[in-house]
mmCIF file of N, CA and C in Angstrom:
data_model
loop_
_atom_site.group_PDB
_atom_site.id
_atom_site.type_symbol
_atom_site.label_atom_id
_atom_site.label_comp_id
_atom_site.label_asym_id
_atom_site.label_seq_id
_atom_site.Cartn_x
_atom_site.Cartn_y
_atom_site.Cartn_z
ATOM 1 N N MET J 1 -16.744 17.852 -13.903
ATOM 2 C CA MET J 1 -17.014 16.156 -12.554
ATOM 3 C C MET J 1 -16.136 16.578 -12.102
ATOM 4 N N ALA J 2 -16.068 15.758 -10.435
ATOM 5 C CA ALA J 2 -14.637 15.716 -9.711
ATOM 6 C C ALA J 2 -14.147 14.408 -9.830
ATOM 7 N N ASP J 3 -13.193 15.144 -9.769
ATOM 8 C CA ASP J 3 -12.206 13.248 -8.907
ATOM 9 C C ASP J 3 -12.657 12.574 -8.339
ATOM 10 N N ARG J 4 -12.784 11.707 -8.524
ATOM 11 C CA ARG J 4 -13.491 10.250 -7.166
ATOM 12 C C ARG J 4 -11.676 10.728 -6.357
ATOM 13 N N ARG J 5 -12.189 10.259 -5.463
ATOM 14 C CA ARG J 5 -10.910 10.176 -4.172
ATOM 15 C C ARG J 5 -10.909 8.997 -4.277
ATOM 16 N N ARG J 6 -9.759 8.868 -3.372
ATOM 17 C CA ARG J 6 -9.290 7.308 -3.666
ATOM 18 C C ARG J 6 -8.828 6.602 -2.406
ATOM 19 N N ILE J 7 -8.934 4.810 -2.281
ATOM 20 C CA ILE J 7 -8.924 4.632 -1.109
ATOM 21 C C ILE J 7 -8.701 3.467 -2.275
ATOM 22 N N PHE J 8 -7.174 3.366 -1.536
ATOM 23 C CA PHE J 8 -5.921 2.636 -2.170
ATOM 24 C C PHE J 8 -6.789 0.722 -0.742
ATOM 25 N N LEU J 9 -7.294 -0.076 -0.843
ATOM 26 C CA LEU J 9 -7.443 -1.686 -0.628
ATOM 27 C C LEU J 9 -6.846 -2.462 -1.232
ATOM 28 N N SER J 10 -6.063 -3.144 0.566
ATOM 29 C CA SER J 10 -4.900 -3.843 0.638
ATOM 30 C C SER J 10 -5.441 -5.353 0.918
ATOM 31 N N TYR J 11 -5.928 -6.385 0.557
ATOM 32 C CA TYR J 11 -6.590 -7.609 1.122
ATOM 33 C C TYR J 11 -5.558 -8.677 0.910
ATOM 34 N N SER J 12 -6.357 -10.326 0.787
ATOM 35 C CA SER J 12 -5.363 -10.887 0.975
ATOM 36 C C SER J 12 -6.521 -12.367 1.197
ATOM 37 N N GLY J 13 -6.075 -13.430 -0.057
ATOM 38 C CA GLY J 13 -7.363 -15.115 0.452
ATOM 39 C C GLY J 13 -8.306 -14.621 0.032
ATOM 40 N N GLU J 14 -8.600 -15.899 0.354
ATOM 41 C CA GLU J 14 -10.683 -15.746 -0.559
ATOM 42 C C GLU J 14 -11.138 -14.767 0.667
ATOM 43 N N GLY J 15 -11.562 -14.852 2.105
ATOM 44 C CA GLY J 15 -12.488 -13.756 2.735
ATOM 45 C C GLY J 15 -12.488 -12.795 2.492
ATOM 46 N N GLY J 16 -11.592 -12.466 2.452
ATOM 47 C CA GLY J 16 -10.555 -11.068 2.627
ATOM 48 C C GLY J 16 -11.001 -9.913 0.910
ATOM 49 N N LYS J 17 -10.802 -11.191 0.005
ATOM 50 C CA LYS J 17 -11.515 -10.749 -1.228
ATOM 51 C C LYS J 17 -13.367 -10.469 -1.270
ATOM 52 N N ALA J 18 -14.014 -11.346 -0.339
ATOM 53 C CA ALA J 18 -15.057 -10.859 -0.882
ATOM 54 C C ALA J 18 -15.362 -10.539 -0.043
ATOM 55 N N LEU J 19 -14.676 -9.756 1.661
ATOM 56 C CA LEU J 19 -14.748 -8.715 2.036
ATOM 57 C C LEU J 19 -14.463 -7.054 1.236
ATOM 58 N N ALA J 20 -13.122 -7.483 0.067
ATOM 59 C CA ALA J 20 -12.962 -6.362 0.030
ATOM 60 C C ALA J 20 -14.098 -5.756 -1.457
ATOM 61 N N ARG J 21 -14.257 -6.605 -1.921
ATOM 62 C CA ARG J 21 -15.635 -6.451 -2.571
ATOM 63 C C ARG J 21 -16.879 -5.844 -1.865
ATOM 64 N N ARG J 22 -17.032 -5.695 -1.211
ATOM 65 C CA ARG J 22 -17.822 -5.608 -0.374
ATOM 66 C C ARG J 22 -17.715 -4.640 0.159
ATOM 67 N N VAL J 23 -16.596 -3.546 0.616
ATOM 68 C CA VAL J 23 -15.950 -2.700 0.961
ATOM 69 C C VAL J 23 -15.516 -1.885 0.202
ATOM 70 N N SER J 24 -15.910 -2.555 -1.552
ATOM 71 C CA SER J 24 -16.007 -1.531 -2.747
ATOM 72 C C SER J 24 -15.975 -0.899 -3.304
ATOM 73 N N GLY J 25 -17.745 -1.908 -3.036
ATOM 74 C CA GLY J 25 -18.470 -1.793 -3.773
ATOM 75 C C GLY J 25 -19.758 0.209 -3.089
ATOM 76 N N VAL J 26 -19.229 -0.367 -1.179
ATOM 77 C CA VAL J 26 -19.704 0.414 -0.495
ATOM 78 C C VAL J 26 -18.999 2.087 -0.499
ATOM 79 N N LEU J 27 -18.095 2.040 -1.329
ATOM 80 C CA LEU J 27 -16.388 3.183 -1.477
ATOM 81 C C LEU J 27 -17.787 4.273 -2.435
ATOM 82 N N GLY J 28 -17.893 2.738 -3.556
ATOM 83 C CA GLY J 28 -17.765 3.607 -4.536
ATOM 84 C C GLY J 28 -19.664 4.258 -4.370
ATOM 85 N N ALA J 29 -20.713 3.540 -3.178
ATOM 86 C CA ALA J 29 -21.834 4.254 -3.989
ATOM 87 C C ALA J 29 -22.052 5.720 -3.016
ATOM 88 N N LEU J 30 -20.649 5.805 -2.385
ATOM 89 C CA LEU J 30 -20.204 7.699 -1.600
ATOM 90 C C LEU J 30 -19.160 7.520 -2.412
ATOM 91 N N GLY J 31 -19.194 7.333 -3.693
ATOM 92 C CA GLY J 31 -18.700 8.473 -4.385
ATOM 93 C C GLY J 31 -17.240 7.944 -4.844
ATOM 94 N N PHE J 32 -16.307 6.903 -3.816
ATOM 95 C CA PHE J 32 -15.586 7.744 -3.139
ATOM 96 C C PHE J 32 -14.705 5.925 -4.991
ATOM 97 N N ASP J 33 -13.460 6.078 -5.312
ATOM 98 C CA ASP J 33 -12.314 4.691 -5.997
ATOM 99 C C ASP J 33 -11.565 4.241 -5.414
ATOM 100 N N ALA J 34 -12.357 3.017 -5.166
ATOM 101 C CA ALA J 34 -11.529 1.837 -4.702
ATOM 102 C C ALA J 34 -11.573 0.593 -5.231
ATOM 103 N N ASP J 35 -10.884 0.780 -6.567
ATOM 104 C CA ASP J 35 -11.276 -0.751 -6.992
ATOM 105 C C ASP J 35 -10.728 -1.451 -6.598
ATOM 106 N N LEU J 36 -10.801 -3.041 -6.778
ATOM 107 C CA LEU J 36 -10.140 -3.928 -6.110
ATOM 108 C C LEU J 36 -9.237 -4.677 -8.185
ATOM 109 N N PRO J 37 -7.476 -4.523 -7.316
ATOM 110 C CA PRO J 37 -7.126 -5.054 -8.964
ATOM 111 C C PRO J 37 -7.296 -5.676 -9.827
ATOM 112 N N ILE J 38 -6.685 -6.199 -10.771
ATOM 113 C CA ILE J 38 -7.592 -7.014 -12.002
ATOM 114 C C ILE J 38 -7.303 -8.348 -11.185
ATOM 115 N N GLN J 39 -5.798 -8.845 -11.842
ATOM 116 C CA GLN J 39 -4.901 -9.237 -11.513
ATOM 117 C C GLN J 39 -4.811 -9.493 -9.697
ATOM 118 N N PRO J 40 -4.312 -10.250 -9.098
ATOM 119 C CA PRO J 40 -3.911 -10.422 -7.844
ATOM 120 C C PRO J 40 -2.279 -9.671 -7.853
ATOM 121 N N ILE J 41 -2.150 -9.167 -6.482
ATOM 122 C CA ILE J 41 -0.341 -8.789 -7.301
ATOM 123 C C ILE J 41 0.061 -9.708 -7.445
ATOM 124 N N TRP J 42 -0.113 -10.804 -5.879
ATOM 125 C CA TRP J 42 0.449 -11.960 -5.027
ATOM 126 C C TRP J 42 0.852 -13.284 -6.397
ATOM 127 N N GLN J 43 0.197 -12.806 -7.754
ATOM 128 C CA GLN J 43 1.019 -14.150 -7.951
ATOM 129 C C GLN J 43 1.854 -13.495 -8.904
ATOM 130 N N PRO J 44 3.218 -15.050 -9.341
ATOM 131 C CA PRO J 44 4.756 -14.231 -8.936
ATOM 132 C C PRO J 44 5.341 -13.953 -10.538
ATOM 133 N N ASP J 45 4.332 -14.097 -11.021
ATOM 134 C CA ASP J 45 4.701 -13.394 -13.019
ATOM 135 C C ASP J 45 5.281 -12.067 -12.734
ATOM 136 N N ARG J 46 5.154 -10.935 -11.785
ATOM 137 C CA ARG J 46 3.571 -10.157 -11.841
ATOM 138 C C ARG J 46 5.021 -8.919 -11.103
ATOM 139 N N GLU J 47 5.829 -7.962 -11.498
ATOM 140 C CA GLU J 47 6.241 -7.067 -10.871
ATOM 141 C C GLU J 47 5.992 -5.977 -10.497
ATOM 142 N N TRP J 48 4.803 -5.486 -8.960
ATOM 143 C CA TRP J 48 4.265 -5.130 -8.837
ATOM 144 C C TRP J 48 4.168 -3.674 -7.636
ATOM 145 N N ASP J 49 5.697 -4.199 -6.636
ATOM 146 C CA ASP J 49 6.426 -3.152 -6.088
ATOM 147 C C ASP J 49 6.110 -1.513 -6.597
ATOM 148 N N ASP J 50 6.600 -1.552 -7.835
ATOM 149 C CA ASP J 50 6.734 0.576 -8.245
ATOM 150 C C ASP J 50 4.809 1.024 -8.620
ATOM 151 N N ASP J 51 4.623 -0.511 -9.220
ATOM 152 C CA ASP J 51 2.712 0.080 -8.840
ATOM 153 C C ASP J 51 1.764 0.385 -7.515
ATOM 154 N N ILE J 52 2.970 -0.842 -7.078
ATOM 155 C CA ILE J 52 2.418 -0.706 -5.988
ATOM 156 C C ILE J 52 1.470 0.448 -4.352
ATOM 157 N N VAL J 53 3.474 1.621 -4.576
ATOM 158 C CA VAL J 53 3.727 1.990 -4.482
ATOM 159 C C VAL J 53 2.892 3.376 -4.516
ATOM 160 N N ALA J 54 3.187 3.684 -6.144
ATOM 161 C CA ALA J 54 2.557 3.680 -6.937
ATOM 162 C C ALA J 54 0.966 4.787 -6.208
ATOM 163 N N ASP J 55 0.300 3.490 -6.776
ATOM 164 C CA ASP J 55 -1.672 3.422 -6.392
ATOM 165 C C ASP J 55 -1.452 3.809 -4.867
ATOM 166 N N ILE J 56 -0.994 3.386 -3.576
ATOM 167 C CA ILE J 56 -0.498 4.302 -2.232
ATOM 168 C C ILE J 56 -0.251 5.141 -2.366
ATOM 169 N N ARG J 57 0.910 6.068 -3.155
ATOM 170 C CA ARG J 57 1.171 7.144 -2.633
ATOM 171 C C ARG J 57 -0.276 8.764 -3.667
ATOM 172 N N ALA J 58 -1.409 7.990 -4.997
ATOM 173 C CA ALA J 58 -2.340 8.710 -4.997
ATOM 174 C C ALA J 58 -3.197 8.689 -3.808
ATOM 175 N N ALA J 59 -3.777 7.464 -3.058
ATOM 176 C CA ALA J 59 -5.099 7.213 -2.392
ATOM 177 C C ALA J 59 -4.724 8.284 -1.461
ATOM 178 N N GLU J 60 -5.449 8.662 -1.084
ATOM 179 C CA GLU J 60 -5.453 9.346 0.314
ATOM 180 C C GLU J 60 -5.547 8.718 1.179
ATOM 181 N N ALA J 61 -6.587 6.904 1.100
ATOM 182 C CA ALA J 61 -6.684 6.082 2.180
ATOM 183 C C ALA J 61 -5.737 4.833 2.485
ATOM 184 N N VAL J 62 -5.336 4.330 2.583
ATOM 185 C CA VAL J 62 -5.347 2.549 2.444
ATOM 186 C C VAL J 62 -6.625 2.281 3.801
ATOM 187 N N MET J 63 -7.195 1.442 2.890
ATOM 188 C CA MET J 63 -7.401 0.408 3.799
ATOM 189 C C MET J 63 -6.964 -1.522 3.925
ATOM 190 N N PHE J 64 -7.058 -1.971 5.256
ATOM 191 C CA PHE J 64 -6.501 -3.689 5.136
ATOM 192 C C PHE J 64 -7.292 -4.388 5.787
ATOM 193 N N ILE J 65 -7.602 -4.932 4.367
ATOM 194 C CA ILE J 65 -9.177 -5.990 5.283
ATOM 195 C C ILE J 65 -8.708 -6.933 5.316
ATOM 196 N N GLU J 66 -9.204 -7.314 7.277
ATOM 197 C CA GLU J 66 -9.428 -8.378 7.813
ATOM 198 C C GLU J 66 -9.966 -9.304 8.359
ATOM 199 N N PRO J 67 -10.588 -10.346 6.867
ATOM 200 C CA PRO J 67 -11.476 -11.079 7.728
ATOM 201 C C PRO J 67 -11.222 -11.932 8.639
ATOM 202 N N SER J 68 -12.462 -12.333 9.920
ATOM 203 C CA SER J 68 -11.445 -13.603 10.760
ATOM 204 C C SER J 68 -11.114 -14.689 10.123
ATOM 205 N N GLY J 69 -9.411 -15.018 11.507
ATOM 206 C CA GLY J 69 -9.909 -16.758 10.930
ATOM 207 C C GLY J 69 -9.479 -16.673 9.930
ATOM 208 N N GLU J 70 -8.198 -16.044 9.253
ATOM 209 C CA GLU J 70 -8.038 -16.087 7.925
ATOM 210 C C GLU J 70 -6.140 -14.913 8.039
ATOM 211 N N SER J 71 -4.936 -15.096 7.997
ATOM 212 C CA SER J 71 -3.325 -14.337 8.593
ATOM 213 C C SER J 71 -3.983 -14.230 6.380
ATOM 214 N N LEU J 72 -3.882 -12.362 7.286
ATOM 215 C CA LEU J 72 -2.448 -11.916 6.252
ATOM 216 C C LEU J 72 -1.825 -12.209 5.354
ATOM 217 N N ALA J 73 -1.167 -11.653 4.217
ATOM 218 C CA ALA J 73 -0.496 -12.414 3.339
ATOM 219 C C ALA J 73 0.986 -11.645 4.141
ATOM 220 N N PRO J 74 2.050 -11.963 3.923
ATOM 221 C CA PRO J 74 3.310 -10.816 3.785
ATOM 222 C C PRO J 74 2.958 -9.088 2.471
ATOM 223 N N HIS J 75 2.543 -9.323 1.292
ATOM 224 C CA HIS J 75 1.874 -8.494 0.864
ATOM 225 C C HIS J 75 1.725 -7.658 1.204
ATOM 226 N N VAL J 76 0.117 -7.433 1.355
ATOM 227 C CA VAL J 76 -0.678 -7.203 2.926
ATOM 228 C C VAL J 76 1.205 -5.950 4.573
ATOM 229 N N LEU J 77 1.565 -7.427 4.842
ATOM 230 C CA LEU J 77 2.215 -5.923 5.008
ATOM 231 C C LEU J 77 2.770 -4.964 5.020
ATOM 232 N N PHE J 78 3.607 -5.780 3.891
ATOM 233 C CA PHE J 78 4.381 -4.398 2.315
ATOM 234 C C PHE J 78 3.374 -3.112 2.199
ATOM 235 N N GLU J 79 2.003 -3.247 2.028
ATOM 236 C CA GLU J 79 0.837 -2.426 1.368
ATOM 237 C C GLU J 79 0.974 -1.517 2.473
ATOM 238 N N ILE J 80 0.125 -1.976 3.905
ATOM 239 C CA ILE J 80 0.643 -1.517 5.185
ATOM 240 C C ILE J 80 2.574 -0.786 5.290
ATOM 241 N N GLY J 81 3.447 -0.869 5.220
ATOM 242 C CA GLY J 81 4.490 -0.191 5.431
ATOM 243 C C GLY J 81 4.677 0.487 4.981
ATOM 244 N N ALA J 82 4.045 0.678 3.147
ATOM 245 C CA ALA J 82 3.680 1.311 2.403
ATOM 246 C C ALA J 82 3.688 2.851 2.889
ATOM 247 N N ALA J 83 2.020 2.311 3.137
ATOM 248 C CA ALA J 83 1.397 3.533 3.610
ATOM 249 C C ALA J 83 1.600 4.620 4.842
ATOM 250 N N HIS J 84 2.536 3.966 5.482
ATOM 251 C CA HIS J 84 2.940 4.153 6.870
ATOM 252 C C HIS J 84 3.650 4.872 6.126
ATOM 253 N N ALA J 85 4.439 5.073 5.380
ATOM 254 C CA ALA J 85 5.943 5.846 4.931
ATOM 255 C C ALA J 85 5.175 6.574 4.305
ATOM 256 N N LEU J 86 4.582 6.458 3.601
ATOM 257 C CA LEU J 86 4.207 7.327 3.284
ATOM 258 C C LEU J 86 2.611 8.496 3.989
ATOM 259 N N GLY J 87 2.276 8.326 4.983
ATOM 260 C CA GLY J 87 1.425 9.393 6.013
ATOM 261 C C GLY J 87 0.337 8.823 4.753
ATOM 262 N N LYS J 88 0.299 8.068 5.030
ATOM 263 C CA LYS J 88 -1.272 8.262 4.702
ATOM 264 C C LYS J 88 -1.996 7.385 6.017
ATOM 265 N N ARG J 89 -3.639 7.382 5.944
ATOM 266 C CA ARG J 89 -4.223 7.489 6.987
ATOM 267 C C ARG J 89 -4.771 5.600 6.489
ATOM 268 N N ILE J 90 -4.152 5.008 7.434
ATOM 269 C CA ILE J 90 -4.302 3.488 7.527
ATOM 270 C C ILE J 90 -5.846 3.275 8.329
ATOM 271 N N LEU J 91 -6.356 2.626 7.897
ATOM 272 C CA LEU J 91 -7.879 1.788 8.587
ATOM 273 C C LEU J 91 -8.047 -0.082 7.859
ATOM 274 N N GLY J 92 -8.603 -0.439 8.737
ATOM 275 C CA GLY J 92 -9.089 -1.744 9.306
ATOM 276 C C GLY J 92 -10.093 -1.865 8.472
ATOM 277 N N VAL J 93 -10.614 -3.172 8.155
ATOM 278 C CA VAL J 93 -11.980 -3.111 7.857
ATOM 279 C C VAL J 93 -12.309 -4.882 7.903
ATOM 280 N N GLY J 94 -13.068 -5.382 9.189
ATOM 281 C CA GLY J 94 -13.430 -6.616 9.683
ATOM 282 C C GLY J 94 -13.991 -7.287 10.304
ATOM 283 N N ALA J 95 -13.539 -7.629 11.193
ATOM 284 C CA ALA J 95 -14.648 -8.990 12.656
ATOM 285 C C ALA J 95 -13.383 -8.466 13.849
ATOM 286 N N GLU J 96 -13.689 -8.151 14.358
ATOM 287 C CA GLU J 96 -13.509 -7.480 16.528
ATOM 288 C C GLU J 96 -12.125 -9.171 16.799
ATOM 289 N N ARG J 97 -11.806 -7.995 17.126
ATOM 290 C CA ARG J 97 -10.645 -8.556 17.153
ATOM 291 C C ARG J 97 -10.342 -9.208 18.026
ATOM 292 N N ASP J 98 -9.440 -11.294 17.892
ATOM 293 C CA ASP J 98 -9.502 -11.216 19.760
ATOM 294 C C ASP J 98 -7.930 -10.629 20.464
ATOM 295 N N GLU J 99 -7.950 -11.568 21.476
ATOM 296 C CA GLU J 99 -7.108 -10.567 22.111
ATOM 297 C C GLU J 99 -5.756 -10.982 21.706
ATOM 298 N N LEU J 100 -4.741 -10.435 22.377
ATOM 299 C CA LEU J 100 -3.668 -10.129 20.634
ATOM 300 C C LEU J 100 -2.272 -11.386 21.512
ATOM 301 N N ASP J 101 -1.479 -12.009 19.973
ATOM 302 C CA ASP J 101 -0.168 -12.810 20.542
ATOM 303 C C ASP J 101 1.054 -12.642 21.192
ATOM 304 N N ALA J 102 0.402 -13.072 22.932
ATOM 305 C CA ALA J 102 1.772 -12.713 23.820
ATOM 306 C C ALA J 102 2.676 -12.743 23.613
ATOM 307 N N GLU J 103 2.931 -14.344 22.533
ATOM 308 C CA GLU J 103 3.815 -15.744 22.342
ATOM 309 C C GLU J 103 4.586 -15.457 20.869
ATOM 310 N N ASP J 104 4.482 -14.175 20.716
ATOM 311 C CA ASP J 104 4.374 -13.894 18.490
ATOM 312 C C ASP J 104 3.933 -12.329 18.871
ATOM 313 N N PRO J 105 4.917 -11.356 19.281
ATOM 314 C CA PRO J 105 4.851 -10.210 18.904
ATOM 315 C C PRO J 105 4.900 -9.538 18.172
ATOM 316 N N MET J 106 5.740 -10.575 17.631
ATOM 317 C CA MET J 106 5.478 -9.599 15.656
ATOM 318 C C MET J 106 4.615 -10.197 14.877
ATOM 319 N N SER J 107 3.832 -10.983 14.962
ATOM 320 C CA SER J 107 2.345 -11.613 14.105
ATOM 321 C C SER J 107 1.754 -10.465 13.382
ATOM 322 N N ALA J 108 0.553 -11.049 12.485
ATOM 323 C CA ALA J 108 0.070 -9.590 11.702
ATOM 324 C C ALA J 108 -0.395 -9.249 12.581
ATOM 325 N N ASP J 109 -1.100 -10.246 14.171
ATOM 326 C CA ASP J 109 -2.383 -9.549 14.721
ATOM 327 C C ASP J 109 -2.044 -8.215 15.417
ATOM 328 N N SER J 110 -1.154 -9.026 16.496
ATOM 329 C CA SER J 110 -0.028 -7.824 16.612
ATOM 330 C C SER J 110 0.500 -6.351 16.141
ATOM 331 N N VAL J 111 1.426 -6.975 15.707
ATOM 332 C CA VAL J 111 1.188 -5.693 15.010
ATOM 333 C C VAL J 111 0.595 -4.418 13.688
ATOM 334 N N LEU J 112 -1.062 -5.190 13.964
ATOM 335 C CA LEU J 112 -2.040 -4.202 13.353
ATOM 336 C C LEU J 112 -2.669 -3.596 14.443
ATOM 337 N N HIS J 113 -2.537 -4.869 15.776
ATOM 338 C CA HIS J 113 -3.719 -3.232 16.461
ATOM 339 C C HIS J 113 -4.211 -2.225 16.880
ATOM 340 N N ILE J 114 -2.526 -1.634 16.435
ATOM 341 C CA ILE J 114 -2.137 0.327 16.395
ATOM 342 C C ILE J 114 -3.207 0.720 15.327
ATOM 343 N N TYR J 115 -3.919 -0.236 14.620
ATOM 344 C CA TYR J 115 -4.318 1.123 13.489
ATOM 345 C C TYR J 115 -6.098 1.074 14.097
ATOM 346 N N ASP J 116 -7.059 1.823 13.552
ATOM 347 C CA ASP J 116 -8.432 1.220 13.933
ATOM 348 C C ASP J 116 -8.729 0.551 12.865
ATOM 349 N N LEU J 117 -9.603 -0.679 13.434
ATOM 350 C CA LEU J 117 -10.596 -1.239 12.856
ATOM 351 C C LEU J 117 -12.250 -1.205 12.395
ATOM 352 N N ILE J 118 -12.383 -1.234 12.128
ATOM 353 C CA ILE J 118 -14.167 -1.272 11.370
ATOM 354 C C ILE J 118 -14.815 -3.022 11.655
ATOM 355 N N ASP J 119 -16.152 -2.689 12.509
ATOM 356 C CA ASP J 119 -15.786 -4.134 12.454
ATOM 357 C C ASP J 119 -16.935 -4.961 12.290
ATOM 358 N N ALA J 120 -16.554 -5.087 10.263
ATOM 359 C CA ALA J 120 -18.011 -5.031 9.829
ATOM 360 C C ALA J 120 -18.810 -6.401 9.705
ATOM 361 N N SER J 121 -18.544 -6.771 10.827
ATOM 362 C CA SER J 121 -19.093 -8.232 10.401
ATOM 363 C C SER J 121 -20.717 -8.199 11.064
ATOM 364 N N GLU J 122 -20.714 -7.274 11.460
ATOM 365 C CA GLU J 122 -22.361 -7.375 11.989
ATOM 366 C C GLU J 122 -23.061 -5.711 11.140
ATOM 367 N N MET J 123 -22.721 -5.292 10.719
ATOM 368 C CA MET J 123 -22.990 -4.105 9.628
ATOM 369 C C MET J 123 -23.794 -4.085 8.746
ATOM 370 N N ASP J 124 -25.164 -4.043 8.931
ATOM 371 C CA ASP J 124 -25.603 -3.858 6.763
ATOM 372 C C ASP J 124 -25.079 -3.049 6.270
ATOM 373 N N ASP J 125 -25.292 -2.524 4.544
ATOM 374 C CA ASP J 125 -23.996 -1.767 3.870
ATOM 375 C C ASP J 125 -24.558 -0.187 3.982
ATOM 376 N N ALA J 126 -24.698 0.394 5.467
ATOM 377 C CA ALA J 126 -25.563 1.862 5.095
ATOM 378 C C ALA J 126 -25.723 1.561 5.531
ATOM 379 N N ALA J 127 -24.582 1.012 7.630
ATOM 380 C CA ALA J 127 -23.869 1.440 8.538
ATOM 381 C C ALA J 127 -22.114 1.235 8.172
ATOM 382 N N LEU J 128 -21.838 0.320 7.165
ATOM 383 C CA LEU J 128 -20.619 0.290 6.755
ATOM 384 C C LEU J 128 -20.059 1.381 6.611
ATOM 385 N N GLY J 129 -21.325 1.824 5.098
ATOM 386 C CA GLY J 129 -21.420 3.595 4.462
ATOM 387 C C GLY J 129 -20.514 4.397 5.492
ATOM 388 N N GLN J 130 -21.567 4.518 6.645
ATOM 389 C CA GLN J 130 -21.571 5.798 7.643
ATOM 390 C C GLN J 130 -20.058 5.027 8.650
ATOM 391 N N ALA J 131 -19.691 3.969 9.557
ATOM 392 C CA ALA J 131 -19.140 3.719 9.634
ATOM 393 C C ALA J 131 -17.842 4.501 8.575
ATOM 394 N N LEU J 132 -17.681 3.913 7.248
ATOM 395 C CA LEU J 132 -16.076 4.745 7.035
ATOM 396 C C LEU J 132 -15.769 4.997 6.906
ATOM 397 N N LEU J 133 -17.590 5.809 6.059
ATOM 398 C CA LEU J 133 -17.479 7.943 6.331
ATOM 399 C C LEU J 133 -16.771 8.909 7.288
ATOM 400 N N ALA J 134 -17.046 8.022 8.755
ATOM 401 C CA ALA J 134 -16.703 8.825 9.465
ATOM 402 C C ALA J 134 -15.199 8.590 9.852
ATOM 403 N N ALA J 135 -14.623 7.912 9.424
ATOM 404 C CA ALA J 135 -13.618 7.018 9.764
ATOM 405 C C ALA J 135 -11.410 7.655 9.046
ATOM 406 N N LEU J 136 -12.309 8.709 8.011
ATOM 407 C CA LEU J 136 -11.728 8.870 6.786
ATOM 408 C C LEU J 136 -11.550 9.555 6.495
ATOM 409 N N PRO J 137 -10.129 10.190 6.067
ATOM 410 C CA PRO J 137 -10.524 12.219 6.367
ATOM 411 C C PRO J 137 -11.715 12.827 5.466
ATOM 412 N N PRO J 138 -11.441 13.823 5.605
ATOM 413 C CA PRO J 138 -12.685 14.621 5.413
ATOM 414 C C PRO J 138 -11.900 15.119 3.852
ATOM 415 N N ALA J 139 -13.080 14.659 2.847
ATOM 416 C CA ALA J 139 -13.110 15.816 1.882
ATOM 417 C C ALA J 139 -12.213 17.049 1.794
ATOM 418 N N PRO J 140 -11.090 17.010 0.916
ATOM 419 C CA PRO J 140 -10.747 18.581 0.732
ATOM 420 C C PRO J 140 -11.913 19.519 0.227
ATOM 421 N N GLN J 141 -11.494 20.666 0.775
ATOM 422 C CA GLN J 141 -12.653 22.098 -0.003
ATOM 423 C C GLN J 141 -11.671 22.551 -1.018
ATOM 424 N N GLY J 142 -12.809 23.212 -1.619
ATOM 425 C CA GLY J 142 -12.000 23.697 -3.087
ATOM 426 C C GLY J 142 -13.010 23.236 -4.133
#
């Protein structure tokens, strides 16, 4: 059996966790490995920098979860920055974004606007799966 393609999921908050679980399940049904961490990385007793970077390096893409009405935690921005530095495909999944905040050009919304976002708010799982497949790099041939 071939190795499953790995996707790193980055999320924060309860809304993010719920959507991340949904995305993980849809990706799993499509044959991807996109498991959520058992212990959240934002717990203060965990040394996570090296482990997270290794997980991002091993993944072919990083998906950040951007739930409606919630701010992204700093660790999500760290993970996206690491993915960018490693040349990974970066994709957001969430709800359609409002206009950018011109008052705060360094806000998470303003920084993340450069990445594609799949608006999953009105998609069923089949449509979300099709959108995710279309947005991810094609499977390596061989």
